[in-house]
Every structure is written in structure tokens, then in C-alpha cells.
PDB file of C-alpha atoms and ligand atoms in Angstrom:
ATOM      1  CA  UNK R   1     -18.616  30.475 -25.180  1.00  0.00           C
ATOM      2  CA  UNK R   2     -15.764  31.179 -26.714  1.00  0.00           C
ATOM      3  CA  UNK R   3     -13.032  34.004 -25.963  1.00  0.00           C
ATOM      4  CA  UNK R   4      -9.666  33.435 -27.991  1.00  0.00           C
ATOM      5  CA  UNK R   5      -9.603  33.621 -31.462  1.00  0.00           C
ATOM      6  CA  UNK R   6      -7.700  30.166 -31.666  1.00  0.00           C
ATOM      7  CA  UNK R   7     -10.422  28.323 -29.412  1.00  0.00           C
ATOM      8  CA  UNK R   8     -13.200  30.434 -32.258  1.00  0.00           C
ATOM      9  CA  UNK R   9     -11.719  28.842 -35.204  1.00  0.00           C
ATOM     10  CA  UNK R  10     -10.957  24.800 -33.782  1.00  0.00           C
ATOM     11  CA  UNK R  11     -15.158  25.587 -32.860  1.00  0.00           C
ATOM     12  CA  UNK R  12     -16.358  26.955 -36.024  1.00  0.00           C
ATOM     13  CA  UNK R  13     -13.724  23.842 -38.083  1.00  0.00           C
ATOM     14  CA  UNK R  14     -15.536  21.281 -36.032  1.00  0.00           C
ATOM     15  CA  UNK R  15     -19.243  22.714 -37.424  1.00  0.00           C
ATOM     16  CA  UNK R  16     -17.883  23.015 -40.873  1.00  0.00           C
ATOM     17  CA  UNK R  17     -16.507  20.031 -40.463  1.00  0.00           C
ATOM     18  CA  UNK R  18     -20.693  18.208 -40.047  1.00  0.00           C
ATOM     19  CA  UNK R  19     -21.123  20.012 -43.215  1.00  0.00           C
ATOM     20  CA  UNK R  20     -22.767  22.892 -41.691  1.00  0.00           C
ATOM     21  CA  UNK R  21     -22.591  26.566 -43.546  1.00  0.00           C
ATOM     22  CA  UNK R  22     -21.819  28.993 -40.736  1.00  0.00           C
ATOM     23  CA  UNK R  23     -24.210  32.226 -40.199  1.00  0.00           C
ATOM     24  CA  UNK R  24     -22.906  35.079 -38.306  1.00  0.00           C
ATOM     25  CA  UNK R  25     -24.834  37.680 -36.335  1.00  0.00           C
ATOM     26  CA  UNK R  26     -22.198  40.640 -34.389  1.00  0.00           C
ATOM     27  CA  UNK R  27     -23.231  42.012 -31.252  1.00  0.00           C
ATOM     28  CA  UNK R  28     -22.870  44.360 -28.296  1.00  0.00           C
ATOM     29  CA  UNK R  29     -24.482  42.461 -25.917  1.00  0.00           C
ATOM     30  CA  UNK R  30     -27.367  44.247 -24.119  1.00  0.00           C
ATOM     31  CA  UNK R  31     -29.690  42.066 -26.444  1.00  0.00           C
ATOM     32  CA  UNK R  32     -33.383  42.270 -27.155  1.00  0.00           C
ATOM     33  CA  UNK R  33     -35.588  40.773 -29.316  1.00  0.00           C
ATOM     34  CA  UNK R  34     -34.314  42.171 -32.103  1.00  0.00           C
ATOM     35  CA  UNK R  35     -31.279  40.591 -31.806  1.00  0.00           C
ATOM     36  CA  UNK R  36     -32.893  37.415 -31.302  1.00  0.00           C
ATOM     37  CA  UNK R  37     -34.420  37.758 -34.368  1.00  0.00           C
ATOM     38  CA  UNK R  38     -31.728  38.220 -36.122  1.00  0.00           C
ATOM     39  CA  UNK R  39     -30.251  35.210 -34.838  1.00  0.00           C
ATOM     40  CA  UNK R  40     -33.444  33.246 -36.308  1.00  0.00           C
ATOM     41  CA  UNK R  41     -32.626  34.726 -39.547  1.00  0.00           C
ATOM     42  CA  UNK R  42     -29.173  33.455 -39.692  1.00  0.00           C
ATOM     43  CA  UNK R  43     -30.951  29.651 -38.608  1.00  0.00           C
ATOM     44  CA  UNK R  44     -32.799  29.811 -41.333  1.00  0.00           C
ATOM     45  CA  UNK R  45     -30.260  30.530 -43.665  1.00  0.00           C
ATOM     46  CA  UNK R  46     -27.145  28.363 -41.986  1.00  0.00           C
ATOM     47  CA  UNK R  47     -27.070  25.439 -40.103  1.00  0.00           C
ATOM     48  CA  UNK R  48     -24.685  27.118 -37.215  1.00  0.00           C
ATOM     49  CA  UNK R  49     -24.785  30.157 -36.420  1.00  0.00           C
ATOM     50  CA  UNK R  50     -22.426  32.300 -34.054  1.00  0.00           C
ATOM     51  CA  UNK R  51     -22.955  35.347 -32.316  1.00  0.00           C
ATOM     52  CA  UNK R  52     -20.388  37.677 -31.018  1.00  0.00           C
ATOM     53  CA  UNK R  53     -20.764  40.178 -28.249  1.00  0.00           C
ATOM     54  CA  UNK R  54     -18.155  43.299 -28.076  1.00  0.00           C
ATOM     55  CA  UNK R  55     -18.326  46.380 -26.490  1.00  0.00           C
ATOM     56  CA  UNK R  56     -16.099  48.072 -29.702  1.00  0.00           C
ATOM     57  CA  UNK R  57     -14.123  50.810 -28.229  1.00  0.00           C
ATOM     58  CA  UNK R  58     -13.037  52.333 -31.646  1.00  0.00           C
ATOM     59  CA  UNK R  59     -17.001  53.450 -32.482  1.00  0.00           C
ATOM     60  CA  UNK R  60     -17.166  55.662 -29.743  1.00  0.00           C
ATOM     61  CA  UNK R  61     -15.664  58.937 -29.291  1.00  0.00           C
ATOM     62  CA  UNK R  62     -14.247  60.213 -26.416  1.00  0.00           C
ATOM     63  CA  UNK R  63     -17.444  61.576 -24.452  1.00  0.00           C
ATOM     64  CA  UNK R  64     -19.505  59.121 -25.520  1.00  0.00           C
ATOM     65  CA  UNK R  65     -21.479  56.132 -23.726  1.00  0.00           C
ATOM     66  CA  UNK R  66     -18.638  53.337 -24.088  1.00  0.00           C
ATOM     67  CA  UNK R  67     -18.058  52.867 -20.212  1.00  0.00           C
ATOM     68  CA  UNK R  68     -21.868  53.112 -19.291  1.00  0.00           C
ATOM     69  CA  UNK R  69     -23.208  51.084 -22.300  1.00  0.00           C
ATOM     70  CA  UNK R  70     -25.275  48.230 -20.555  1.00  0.00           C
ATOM     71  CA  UNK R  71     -23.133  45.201 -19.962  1.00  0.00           C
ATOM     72  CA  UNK R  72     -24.874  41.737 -19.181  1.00  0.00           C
ATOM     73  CA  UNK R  73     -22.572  38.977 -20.907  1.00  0.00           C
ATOM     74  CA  UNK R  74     -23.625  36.403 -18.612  1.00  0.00           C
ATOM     75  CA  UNK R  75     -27.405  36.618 -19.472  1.00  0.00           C
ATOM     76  CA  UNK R  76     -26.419  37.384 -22.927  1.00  0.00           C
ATOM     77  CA  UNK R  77     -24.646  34.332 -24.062  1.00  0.00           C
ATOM     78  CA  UNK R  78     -27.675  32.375 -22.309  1.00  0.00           C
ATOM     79  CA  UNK R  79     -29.734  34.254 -23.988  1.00  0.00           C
ATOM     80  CA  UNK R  80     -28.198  33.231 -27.364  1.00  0.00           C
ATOM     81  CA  UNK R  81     -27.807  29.558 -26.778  1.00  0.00           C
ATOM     82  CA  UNK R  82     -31.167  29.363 -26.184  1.00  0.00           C
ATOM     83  CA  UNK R  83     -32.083  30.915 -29.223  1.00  0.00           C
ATOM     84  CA  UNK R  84     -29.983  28.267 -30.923  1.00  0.00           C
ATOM     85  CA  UNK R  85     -26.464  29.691 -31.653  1.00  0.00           C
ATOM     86  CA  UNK R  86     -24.124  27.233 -31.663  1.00  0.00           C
ATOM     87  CA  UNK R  87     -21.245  29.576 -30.803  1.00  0.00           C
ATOM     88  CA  UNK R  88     -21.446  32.431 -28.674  1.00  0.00           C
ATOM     89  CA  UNK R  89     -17.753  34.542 -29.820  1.00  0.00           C
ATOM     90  CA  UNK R  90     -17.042  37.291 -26.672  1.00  0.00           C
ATOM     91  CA  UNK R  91     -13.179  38.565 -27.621  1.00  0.00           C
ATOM     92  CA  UNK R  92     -10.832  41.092 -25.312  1.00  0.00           C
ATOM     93  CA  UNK R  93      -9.970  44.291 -26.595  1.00  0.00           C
ATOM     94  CA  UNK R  94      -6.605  42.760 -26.771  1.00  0.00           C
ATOM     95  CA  UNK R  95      -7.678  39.581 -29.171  1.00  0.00           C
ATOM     96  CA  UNK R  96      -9.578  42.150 -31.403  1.00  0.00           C
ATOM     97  CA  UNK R  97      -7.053  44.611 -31.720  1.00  0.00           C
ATOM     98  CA  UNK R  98      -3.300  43.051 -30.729  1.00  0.00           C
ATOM     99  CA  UNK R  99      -0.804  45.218 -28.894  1.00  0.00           C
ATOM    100  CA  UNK R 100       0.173  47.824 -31.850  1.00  0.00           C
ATOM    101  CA  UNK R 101      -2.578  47.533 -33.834  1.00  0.00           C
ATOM    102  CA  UNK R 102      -1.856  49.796 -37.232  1.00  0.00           C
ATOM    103  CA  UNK R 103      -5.048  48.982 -39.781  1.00  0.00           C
ATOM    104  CA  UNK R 104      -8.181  50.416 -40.185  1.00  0.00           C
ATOM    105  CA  UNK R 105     -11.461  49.904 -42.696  1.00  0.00           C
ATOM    106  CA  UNK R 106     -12.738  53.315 -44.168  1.00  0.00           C
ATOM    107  CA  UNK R 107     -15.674  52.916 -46.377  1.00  0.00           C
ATOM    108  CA  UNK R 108     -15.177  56.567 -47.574  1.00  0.00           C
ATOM    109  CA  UNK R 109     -18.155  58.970 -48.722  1.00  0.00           C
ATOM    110  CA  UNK R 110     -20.846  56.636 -46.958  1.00  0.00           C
ATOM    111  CA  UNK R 111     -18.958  57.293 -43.418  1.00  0.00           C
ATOM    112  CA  UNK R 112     -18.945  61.091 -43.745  1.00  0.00           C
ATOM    113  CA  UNK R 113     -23.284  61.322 -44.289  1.00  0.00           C
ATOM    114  CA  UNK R 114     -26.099  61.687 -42.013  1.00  0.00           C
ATOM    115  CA  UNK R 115     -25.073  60.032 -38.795  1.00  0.00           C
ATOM    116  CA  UNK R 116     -21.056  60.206 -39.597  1.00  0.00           C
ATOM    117  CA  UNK R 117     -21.735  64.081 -39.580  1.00  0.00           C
ATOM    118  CA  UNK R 118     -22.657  63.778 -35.947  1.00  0.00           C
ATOM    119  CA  UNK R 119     -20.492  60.859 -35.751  1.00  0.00           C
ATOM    120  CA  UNK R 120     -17.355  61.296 -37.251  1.00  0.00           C
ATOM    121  CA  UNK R 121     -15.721  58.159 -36.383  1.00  0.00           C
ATOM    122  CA  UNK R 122     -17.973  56.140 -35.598  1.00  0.00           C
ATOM    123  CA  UNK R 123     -18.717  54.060 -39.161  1.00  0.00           C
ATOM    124  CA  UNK R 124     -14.364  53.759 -39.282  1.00  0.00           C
ATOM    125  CA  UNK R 125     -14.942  51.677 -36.270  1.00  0.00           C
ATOM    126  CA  UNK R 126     -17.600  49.715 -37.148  1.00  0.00           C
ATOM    127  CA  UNK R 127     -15.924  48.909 -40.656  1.00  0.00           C
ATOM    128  CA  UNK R 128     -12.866  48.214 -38.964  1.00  0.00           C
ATOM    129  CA  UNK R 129     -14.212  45.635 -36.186  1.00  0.00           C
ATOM    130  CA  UNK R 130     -17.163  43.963 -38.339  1.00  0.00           C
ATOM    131  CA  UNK R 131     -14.063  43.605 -40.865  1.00  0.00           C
ATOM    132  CA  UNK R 132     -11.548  41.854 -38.216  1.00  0.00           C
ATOM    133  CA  UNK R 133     -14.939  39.974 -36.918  1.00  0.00           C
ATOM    134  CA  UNK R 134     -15.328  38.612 -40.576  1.00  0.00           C
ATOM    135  CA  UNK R 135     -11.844  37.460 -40.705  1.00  0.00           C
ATOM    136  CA  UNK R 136     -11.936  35.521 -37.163  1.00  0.00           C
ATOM    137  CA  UNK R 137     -15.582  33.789 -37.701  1.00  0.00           C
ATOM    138  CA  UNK R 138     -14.854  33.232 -41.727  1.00  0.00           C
ATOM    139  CA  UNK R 139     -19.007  33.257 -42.168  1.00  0.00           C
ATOM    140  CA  UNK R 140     -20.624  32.298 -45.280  1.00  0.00           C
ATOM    141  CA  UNK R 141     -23.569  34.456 -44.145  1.00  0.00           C
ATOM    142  CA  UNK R 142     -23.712  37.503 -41.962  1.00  0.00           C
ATOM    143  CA  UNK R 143     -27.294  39.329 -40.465  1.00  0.00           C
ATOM    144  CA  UNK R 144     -27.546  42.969 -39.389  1.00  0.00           C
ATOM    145  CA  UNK R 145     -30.456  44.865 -37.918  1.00  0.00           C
ATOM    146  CA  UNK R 146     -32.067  47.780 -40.667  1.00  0.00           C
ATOM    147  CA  UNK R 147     -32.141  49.666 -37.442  1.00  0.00           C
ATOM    148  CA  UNK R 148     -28.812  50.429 -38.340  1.00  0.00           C
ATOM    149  CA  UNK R 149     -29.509  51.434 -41.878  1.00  0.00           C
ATOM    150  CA  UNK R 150     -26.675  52.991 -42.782  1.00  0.00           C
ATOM    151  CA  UNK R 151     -24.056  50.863 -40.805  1.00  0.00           C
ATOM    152  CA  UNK R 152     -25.876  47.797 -43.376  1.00  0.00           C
ATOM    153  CA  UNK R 153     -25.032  49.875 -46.445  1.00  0.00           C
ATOM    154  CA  UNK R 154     -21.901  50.393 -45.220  1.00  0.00           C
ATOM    155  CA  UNK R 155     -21.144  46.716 -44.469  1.00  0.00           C
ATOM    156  CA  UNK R 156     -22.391  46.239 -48.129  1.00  0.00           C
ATOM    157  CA  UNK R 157     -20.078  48.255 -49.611  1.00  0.00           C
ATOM    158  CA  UNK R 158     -17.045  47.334 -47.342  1.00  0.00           C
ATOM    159  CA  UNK R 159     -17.964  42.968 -48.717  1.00  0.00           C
ATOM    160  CA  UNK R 160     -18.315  43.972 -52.296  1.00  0.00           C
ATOM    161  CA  UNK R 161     -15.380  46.319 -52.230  1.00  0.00           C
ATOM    162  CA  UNK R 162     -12.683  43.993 -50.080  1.00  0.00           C
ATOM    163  CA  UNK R 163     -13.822  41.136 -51.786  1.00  0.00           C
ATOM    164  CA  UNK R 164     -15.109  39.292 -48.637  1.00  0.00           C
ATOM    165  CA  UNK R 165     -17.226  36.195 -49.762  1.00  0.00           C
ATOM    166  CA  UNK R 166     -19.930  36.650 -47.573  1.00  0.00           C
ATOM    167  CA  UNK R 167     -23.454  37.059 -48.443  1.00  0.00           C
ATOM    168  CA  UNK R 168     -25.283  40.353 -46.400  1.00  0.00           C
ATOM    169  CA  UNK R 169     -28.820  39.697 -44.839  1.00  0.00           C
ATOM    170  CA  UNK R 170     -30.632  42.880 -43.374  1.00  0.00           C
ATOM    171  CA  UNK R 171     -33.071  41.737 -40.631  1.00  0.00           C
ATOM    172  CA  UNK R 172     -36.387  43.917 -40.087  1.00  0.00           C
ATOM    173  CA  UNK R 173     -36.331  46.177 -37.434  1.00  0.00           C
ATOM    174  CA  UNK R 174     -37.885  45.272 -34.384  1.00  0.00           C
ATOM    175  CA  UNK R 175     -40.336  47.426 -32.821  1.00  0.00           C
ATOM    176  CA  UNK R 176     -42.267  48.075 -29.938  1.00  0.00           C
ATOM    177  CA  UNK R 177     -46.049  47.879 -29.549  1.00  0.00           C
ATOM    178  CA  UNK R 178     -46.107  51.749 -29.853  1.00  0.00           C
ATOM    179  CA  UNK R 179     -43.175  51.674 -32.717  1.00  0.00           C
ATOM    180  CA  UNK R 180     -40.152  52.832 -31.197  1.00  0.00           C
ATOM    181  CA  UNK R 181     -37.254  50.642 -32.551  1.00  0.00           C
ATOM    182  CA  UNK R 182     -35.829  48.000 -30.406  1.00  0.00           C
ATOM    183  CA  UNK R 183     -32.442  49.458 -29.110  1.00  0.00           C
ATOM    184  CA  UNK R 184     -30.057  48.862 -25.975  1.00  0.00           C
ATOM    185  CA  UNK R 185     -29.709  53.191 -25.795  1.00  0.00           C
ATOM    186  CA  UNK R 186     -33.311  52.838 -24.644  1.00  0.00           C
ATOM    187  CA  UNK R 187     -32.829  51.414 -21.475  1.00  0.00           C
ATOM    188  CA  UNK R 188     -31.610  55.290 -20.835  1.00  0.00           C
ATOM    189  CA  UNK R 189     -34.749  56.681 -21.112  1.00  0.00           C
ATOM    190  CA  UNK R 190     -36.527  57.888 -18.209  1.00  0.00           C
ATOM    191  CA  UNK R 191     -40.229  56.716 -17.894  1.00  0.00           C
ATOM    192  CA  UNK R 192     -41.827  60.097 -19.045  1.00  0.00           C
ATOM    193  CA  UNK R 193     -38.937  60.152 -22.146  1.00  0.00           C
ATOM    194  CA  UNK R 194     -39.883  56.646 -23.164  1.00  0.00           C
ATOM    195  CA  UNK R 195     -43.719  57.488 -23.246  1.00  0.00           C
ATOM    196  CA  UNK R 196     -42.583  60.008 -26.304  1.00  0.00           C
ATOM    197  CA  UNK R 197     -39.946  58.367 -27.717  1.00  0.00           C
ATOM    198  CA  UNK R 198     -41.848  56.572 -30.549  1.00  0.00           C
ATOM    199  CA  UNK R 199     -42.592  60.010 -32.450  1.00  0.00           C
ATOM    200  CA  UNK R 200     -39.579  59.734 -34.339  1.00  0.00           C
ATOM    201  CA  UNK R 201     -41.034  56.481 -35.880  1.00  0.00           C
ATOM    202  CA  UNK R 202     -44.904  58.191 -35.911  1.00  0.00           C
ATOM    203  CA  UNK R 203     -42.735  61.264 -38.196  1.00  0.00           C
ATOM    204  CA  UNK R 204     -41.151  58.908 -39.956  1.00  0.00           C
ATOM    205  CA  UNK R 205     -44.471  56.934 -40.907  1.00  0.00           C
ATOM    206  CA  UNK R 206     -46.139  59.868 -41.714  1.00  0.00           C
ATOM    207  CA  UNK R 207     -43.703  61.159 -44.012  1.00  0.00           C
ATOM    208  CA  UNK R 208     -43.258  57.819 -45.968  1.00  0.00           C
ATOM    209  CA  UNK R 209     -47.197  57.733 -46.473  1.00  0.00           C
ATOM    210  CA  UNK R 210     -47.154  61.852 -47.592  1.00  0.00           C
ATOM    211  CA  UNK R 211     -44.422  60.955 -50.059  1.00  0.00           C
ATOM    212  CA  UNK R 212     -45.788  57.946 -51.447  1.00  0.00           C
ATOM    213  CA  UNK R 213     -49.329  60.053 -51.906  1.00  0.00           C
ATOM    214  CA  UNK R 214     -46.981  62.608 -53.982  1.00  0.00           C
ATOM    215  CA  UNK R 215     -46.118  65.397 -51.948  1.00  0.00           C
ATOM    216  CA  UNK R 216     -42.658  66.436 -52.306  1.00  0.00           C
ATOM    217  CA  UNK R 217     -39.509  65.218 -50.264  1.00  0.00           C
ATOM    218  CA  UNK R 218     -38.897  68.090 -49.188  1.00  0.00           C
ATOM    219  CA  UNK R 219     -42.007  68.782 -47.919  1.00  0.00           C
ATOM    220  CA  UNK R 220     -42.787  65.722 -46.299  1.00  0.00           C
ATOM    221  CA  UNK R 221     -38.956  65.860 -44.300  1.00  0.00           C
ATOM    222  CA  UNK R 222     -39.669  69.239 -43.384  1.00  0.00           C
ATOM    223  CA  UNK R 223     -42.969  68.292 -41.693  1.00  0.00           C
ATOM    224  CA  UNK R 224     -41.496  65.271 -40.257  1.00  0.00           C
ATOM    225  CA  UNK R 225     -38.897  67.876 -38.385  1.00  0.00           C
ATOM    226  CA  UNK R 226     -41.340  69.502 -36.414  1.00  0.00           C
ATOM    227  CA  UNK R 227     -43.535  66.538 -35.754  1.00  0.00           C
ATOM    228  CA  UNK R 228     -40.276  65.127 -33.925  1.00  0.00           C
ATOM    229  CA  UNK R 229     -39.528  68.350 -32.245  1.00  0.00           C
ATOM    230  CA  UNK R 230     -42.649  69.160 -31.019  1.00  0.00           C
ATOM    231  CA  UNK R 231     -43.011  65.842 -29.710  1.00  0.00           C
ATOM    232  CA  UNK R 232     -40.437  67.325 -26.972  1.00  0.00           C
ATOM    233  CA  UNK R 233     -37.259  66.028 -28.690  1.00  0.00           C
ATOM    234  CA  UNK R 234     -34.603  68.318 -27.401  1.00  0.00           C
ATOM    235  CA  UNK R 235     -32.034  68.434 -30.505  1.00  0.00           C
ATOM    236  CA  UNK R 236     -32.790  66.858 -33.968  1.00  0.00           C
ATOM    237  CA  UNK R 237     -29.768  65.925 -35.965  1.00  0.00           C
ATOM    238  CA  UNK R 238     -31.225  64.901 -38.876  1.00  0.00           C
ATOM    239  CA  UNK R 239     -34.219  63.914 -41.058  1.00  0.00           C
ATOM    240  CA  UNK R 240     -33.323  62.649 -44.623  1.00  0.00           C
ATOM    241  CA  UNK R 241     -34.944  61.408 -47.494  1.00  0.00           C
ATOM    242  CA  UNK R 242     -32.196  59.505 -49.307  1.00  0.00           C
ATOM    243  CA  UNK R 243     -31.418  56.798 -52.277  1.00  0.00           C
ATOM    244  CA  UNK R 244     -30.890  53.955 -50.121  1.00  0.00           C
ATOM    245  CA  UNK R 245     -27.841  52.259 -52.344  1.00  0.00           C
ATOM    246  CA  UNK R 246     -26.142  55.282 -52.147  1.00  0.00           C
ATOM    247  CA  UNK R 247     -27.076  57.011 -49.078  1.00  0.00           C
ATOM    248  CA  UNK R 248     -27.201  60.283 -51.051  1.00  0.00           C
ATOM    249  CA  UNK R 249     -29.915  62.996 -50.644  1.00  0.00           C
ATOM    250  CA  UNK R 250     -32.915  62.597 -53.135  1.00  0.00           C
ATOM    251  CA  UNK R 251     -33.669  65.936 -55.162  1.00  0.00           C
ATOM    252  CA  UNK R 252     -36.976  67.364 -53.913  1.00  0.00           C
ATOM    253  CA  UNK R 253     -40.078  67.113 -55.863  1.00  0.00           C
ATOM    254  CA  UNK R 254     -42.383  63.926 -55.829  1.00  0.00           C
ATOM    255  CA  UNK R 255     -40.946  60.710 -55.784  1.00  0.00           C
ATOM    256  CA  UNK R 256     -40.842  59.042 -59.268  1.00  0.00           C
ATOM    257  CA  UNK R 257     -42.562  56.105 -59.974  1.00  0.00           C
ATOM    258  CA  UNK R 258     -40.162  53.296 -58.791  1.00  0.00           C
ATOM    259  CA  UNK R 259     -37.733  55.126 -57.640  1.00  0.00           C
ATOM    260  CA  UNK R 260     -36.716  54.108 -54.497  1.00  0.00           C
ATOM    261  CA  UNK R 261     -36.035  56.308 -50.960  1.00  0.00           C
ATOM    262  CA  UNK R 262     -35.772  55.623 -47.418  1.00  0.00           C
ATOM    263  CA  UNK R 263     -36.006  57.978 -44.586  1.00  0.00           C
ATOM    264  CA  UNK R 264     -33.697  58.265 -42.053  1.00  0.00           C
ATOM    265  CA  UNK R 265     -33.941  60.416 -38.890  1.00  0.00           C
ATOM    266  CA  UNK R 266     -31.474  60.920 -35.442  1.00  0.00           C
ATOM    267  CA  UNK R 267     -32.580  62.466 -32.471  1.00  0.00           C
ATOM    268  CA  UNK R 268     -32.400  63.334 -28.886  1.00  0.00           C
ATOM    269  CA  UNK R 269     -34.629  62.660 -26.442  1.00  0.00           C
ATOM    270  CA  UNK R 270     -32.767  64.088 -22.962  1.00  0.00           C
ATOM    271  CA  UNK R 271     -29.558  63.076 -23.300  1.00  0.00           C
ATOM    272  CA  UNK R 272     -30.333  59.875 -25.279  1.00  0.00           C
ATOM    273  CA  UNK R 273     -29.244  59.929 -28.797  1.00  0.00           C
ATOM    274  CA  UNK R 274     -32.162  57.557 -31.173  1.00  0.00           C
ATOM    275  CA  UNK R 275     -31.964  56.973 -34.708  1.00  0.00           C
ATOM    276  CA  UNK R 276     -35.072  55.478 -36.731  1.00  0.00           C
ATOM    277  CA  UNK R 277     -35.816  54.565 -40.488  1.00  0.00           C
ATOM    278  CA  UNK R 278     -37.930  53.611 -42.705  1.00  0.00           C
ATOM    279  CA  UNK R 279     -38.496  52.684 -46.364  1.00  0.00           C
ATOM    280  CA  UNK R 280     -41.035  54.569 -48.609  1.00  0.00           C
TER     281      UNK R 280
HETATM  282  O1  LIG B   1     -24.647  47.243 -34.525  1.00  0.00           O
HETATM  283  C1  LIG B   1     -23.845  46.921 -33.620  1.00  0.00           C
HETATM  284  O2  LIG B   1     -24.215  46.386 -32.579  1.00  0.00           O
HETATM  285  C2  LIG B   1     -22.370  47.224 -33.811  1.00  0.00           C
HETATM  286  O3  LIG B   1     -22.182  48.410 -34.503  1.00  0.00           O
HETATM  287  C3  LIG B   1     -21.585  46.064 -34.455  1.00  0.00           C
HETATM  288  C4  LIG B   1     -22.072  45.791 -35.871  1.00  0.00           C
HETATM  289  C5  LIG B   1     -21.732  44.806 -33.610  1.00  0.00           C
HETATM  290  C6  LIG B   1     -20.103  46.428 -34.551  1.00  0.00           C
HETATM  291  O4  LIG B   1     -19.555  46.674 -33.302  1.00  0.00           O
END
């Protein structure tokens, strides 16, 4: 494990050195499986790969779970050497953002949608970190979870339009036997909360097969709101049908042939915040 940005790139020289193309997957710790498989994903495209764990403090808001988010670097980074990562990348605030720090990433337009409504800093963080992360590691391939569908556009956008020569992989979400995403939030859920927690992904099913029968967005997102609140979801943020490149709202009416959509949905159950999607 590494912790200095200096130590990061004399580790990640000596693997390019064997030849080796270097895949990166960025963390928060608190892994699952999910994670883990998105650490196989980078092994099968690169021979290293390296992981980083960092609690970002710039994607929360004030308010917001940063000081209770689960913490477990110790069983983390053996958790990822096992799995085969070759570098395990755990930076201080201070090494991430220097005394004075001035710049920031803003992918506009796709920030201020769906979950950067709710959100509103929250994808200028991520940009801003997974940007800085890119410049430390120097990957040739990096791997992030569809869970976080938007956050992947956004990363898409950020490469293409900063010129970053990295190739994007989106790994499947992982889900549970009952299909609730994988997620570190949902080791917040009470017993009784995680026993109803996989109706957002039940709405969310239900509405992809309605649309792809015909019926229109509209129709299909509106029934997917009540399924998820009378599944005993306190608040719903948001249920969208959207054009995945752009993250824009479809029109309503039936899906045209080909066209693409994916459905994207935030809720909360109690006082845990979940986000789901799913393509059509
Ligand atoms: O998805 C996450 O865990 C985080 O948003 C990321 C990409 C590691 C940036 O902090």
C-alpha cells in the first residue's frame, strides 16, 4: 500500500517498466463484491491494476454522511490484494488536495440533472478527484460501477473533453439475490428497511419491461413512482427515463425502435438515500 503520491508513481514506473499496461479502479473503501468485480475487469483488461481508496471530502455537502461513511482500510487493502491488485493507492486529504488548493473539474449540464438536483455539488467533486486520481495513477484503463450511472457518463465526458488518454470501462452492477444494488450506504439500513429496499430495482424492472412492450415513458415512470413509494419509501427524488449519452429526459410516447433509454431512480428508505438503474 501506497500513501504518497511520489512512493505511487516509483510503484506504478516499476510495473510499466515489466511491460505491464496499468488498469485503474477508484474507491471509497467500504468494498463489496462489486468492487471486486470491478477489479477483475480491470485484470482482464491490464496486466496491473491499482485501486485507490478515499473518503473524498469535496462530494459531500455539509450535512451529509462524510464523517459516518463506513471506514475499514485495513480489511480493504487486504481485500484488494487478494483480488489481485498490484497497488493498493490510499492518499491524505492533504496529498489529494495540497495546502491552497485553487482548481476544480465541472462537467457542466450533466452535473446539474437528476441526482445533481438533489446533489448540487456532488458530481464537481467527483470530477475534480477522479481527475487529480487520473493524473497521480497515469492509467491506460480506468473501471467504474453502472451503479453510478451518471457519475460514468460524467467521467466520459470529463476524458473525451480534457483530453485524458484513458480508455472508460463501465462494470455491471452488482446485485443482491433479491436485486438491490450492491452499495456501502446499505450497511445503514435497518433489518426491516433492507427487507424493502430492493423495490426500487423491482420498479425499475418493471418499467424497463412496460416500455420495451410499448407503453409510453411516461407512463411506465409514473407507475414506477408509486410502485417505489408504496413499497414504504419515505421521499422519492426521482424516477427518469433518459437518453443515456446525454443524460437528457426522453419525450414521452413509446420508445422508438432502437432508440436507446435507461432508467434512473433515487430514493429514501429512512434516512438512507439509494439510487438504482437500469437499461431498457
Ligand atoms: O464511486 C465512488 O466510489 C466515488 O464517487 C469515486 C469515483 C471513487 C470518487 O470519489
Amino acid at each position: 500500500m501506497v500513501r504518497t503520491r511520489a512512493d505511487l508513481r516509483a510503484a506504478v514506473a516499476a510495473e510499466r517498466k515489466k511491460g505491464n499496461q496499468i488498469g485503474f479502479v477508484p474507491t471509497m473503501g467500504a468494498l463489496h463484491d462489486g468492487h471486486i468485480s470491478l477489479v477483475n475487469k480491470a485484470g482482464e483488461k491490464c496486466e496491473t491494476v491499482v485501486a485507490s481508496i478515499f473518503v473524498n471530502p469535496t462530494q459531500f455537502a455539509p450535512g451529509e454522511d462524510l464523517e459516518r461513511y463506513p471506514r475499514d482500510e485495513e480489511g480493504d487493502v487486504a481485500r484488494l490484494s487478494e483480488a489481485g491488485c498490484s497497488i493498493v493507492y490510499c492518499p491524505s486529504v492533504d496529498e489529494m488536495y495540497p495546502e491552497g488548493s485553487l482548481t476544480n473539474v465541472r462537467v457542466e449540464e450533466m452535473s446539474d440533472l437528476l441526482d445533481g438536483i438533489y446533489r448540487p455539488h456532488f458530481f464537481y467533486g467527483v470530477a475534480t478527484v477522479v481527475a487529480r486520481l487520473f493524473i497521480h495513477v497515469q492509467p491506460d484503463v480506468a473501471v467504474f460501477g453502472e451503479k453510478d450511472f451518471q457519475q460514468l457518463q460524467i467521467i466520459r465526458r470529463m476524458v473525451r473533453d480534457l483530453g485524458f488518454s484513458i480508455e472508460i470501462v463501465g462494470g455491471a452492477t452488482w446485485r443482491d439475490r433479491d436485486g438491490l444494488a450492491q452499495s456501502s450506504r446499505n450497511a445503514y439500513l435497518s433489518e426491516e428497511e433492507r427487507s424493502r429496499a430492493n423495490a426500487i430495482f423491482g420498479a425499475l424492472h418493471r418499467a424497463a419491461c412496460r416500455i420495451r412492450i410499448g407503453v409510453p415513458v411516461e407512463t411506465a415512470v409514473r407507475e414506477a413512482r408509486g410502485h417505489i413509494l408504496a413499497a414504504g419509501f419515505s421521499r422519492l427524488d426521482y424516477v427518469s427515463a433518459v437518453d443515456p449519452a446525454s443524460l437528457q429526459d426522453l419525450a414521452d410516447g413509446p420508445l422508438a425502435a432502437g432508440q436507446a433509454c435507461r432508467l434512473l431512480a433515487a430514493a429514501w428508505m429512512g434516512s438512507t438515500r439509494l439510487i438504482d438503474n437500469l437499461g431498457v
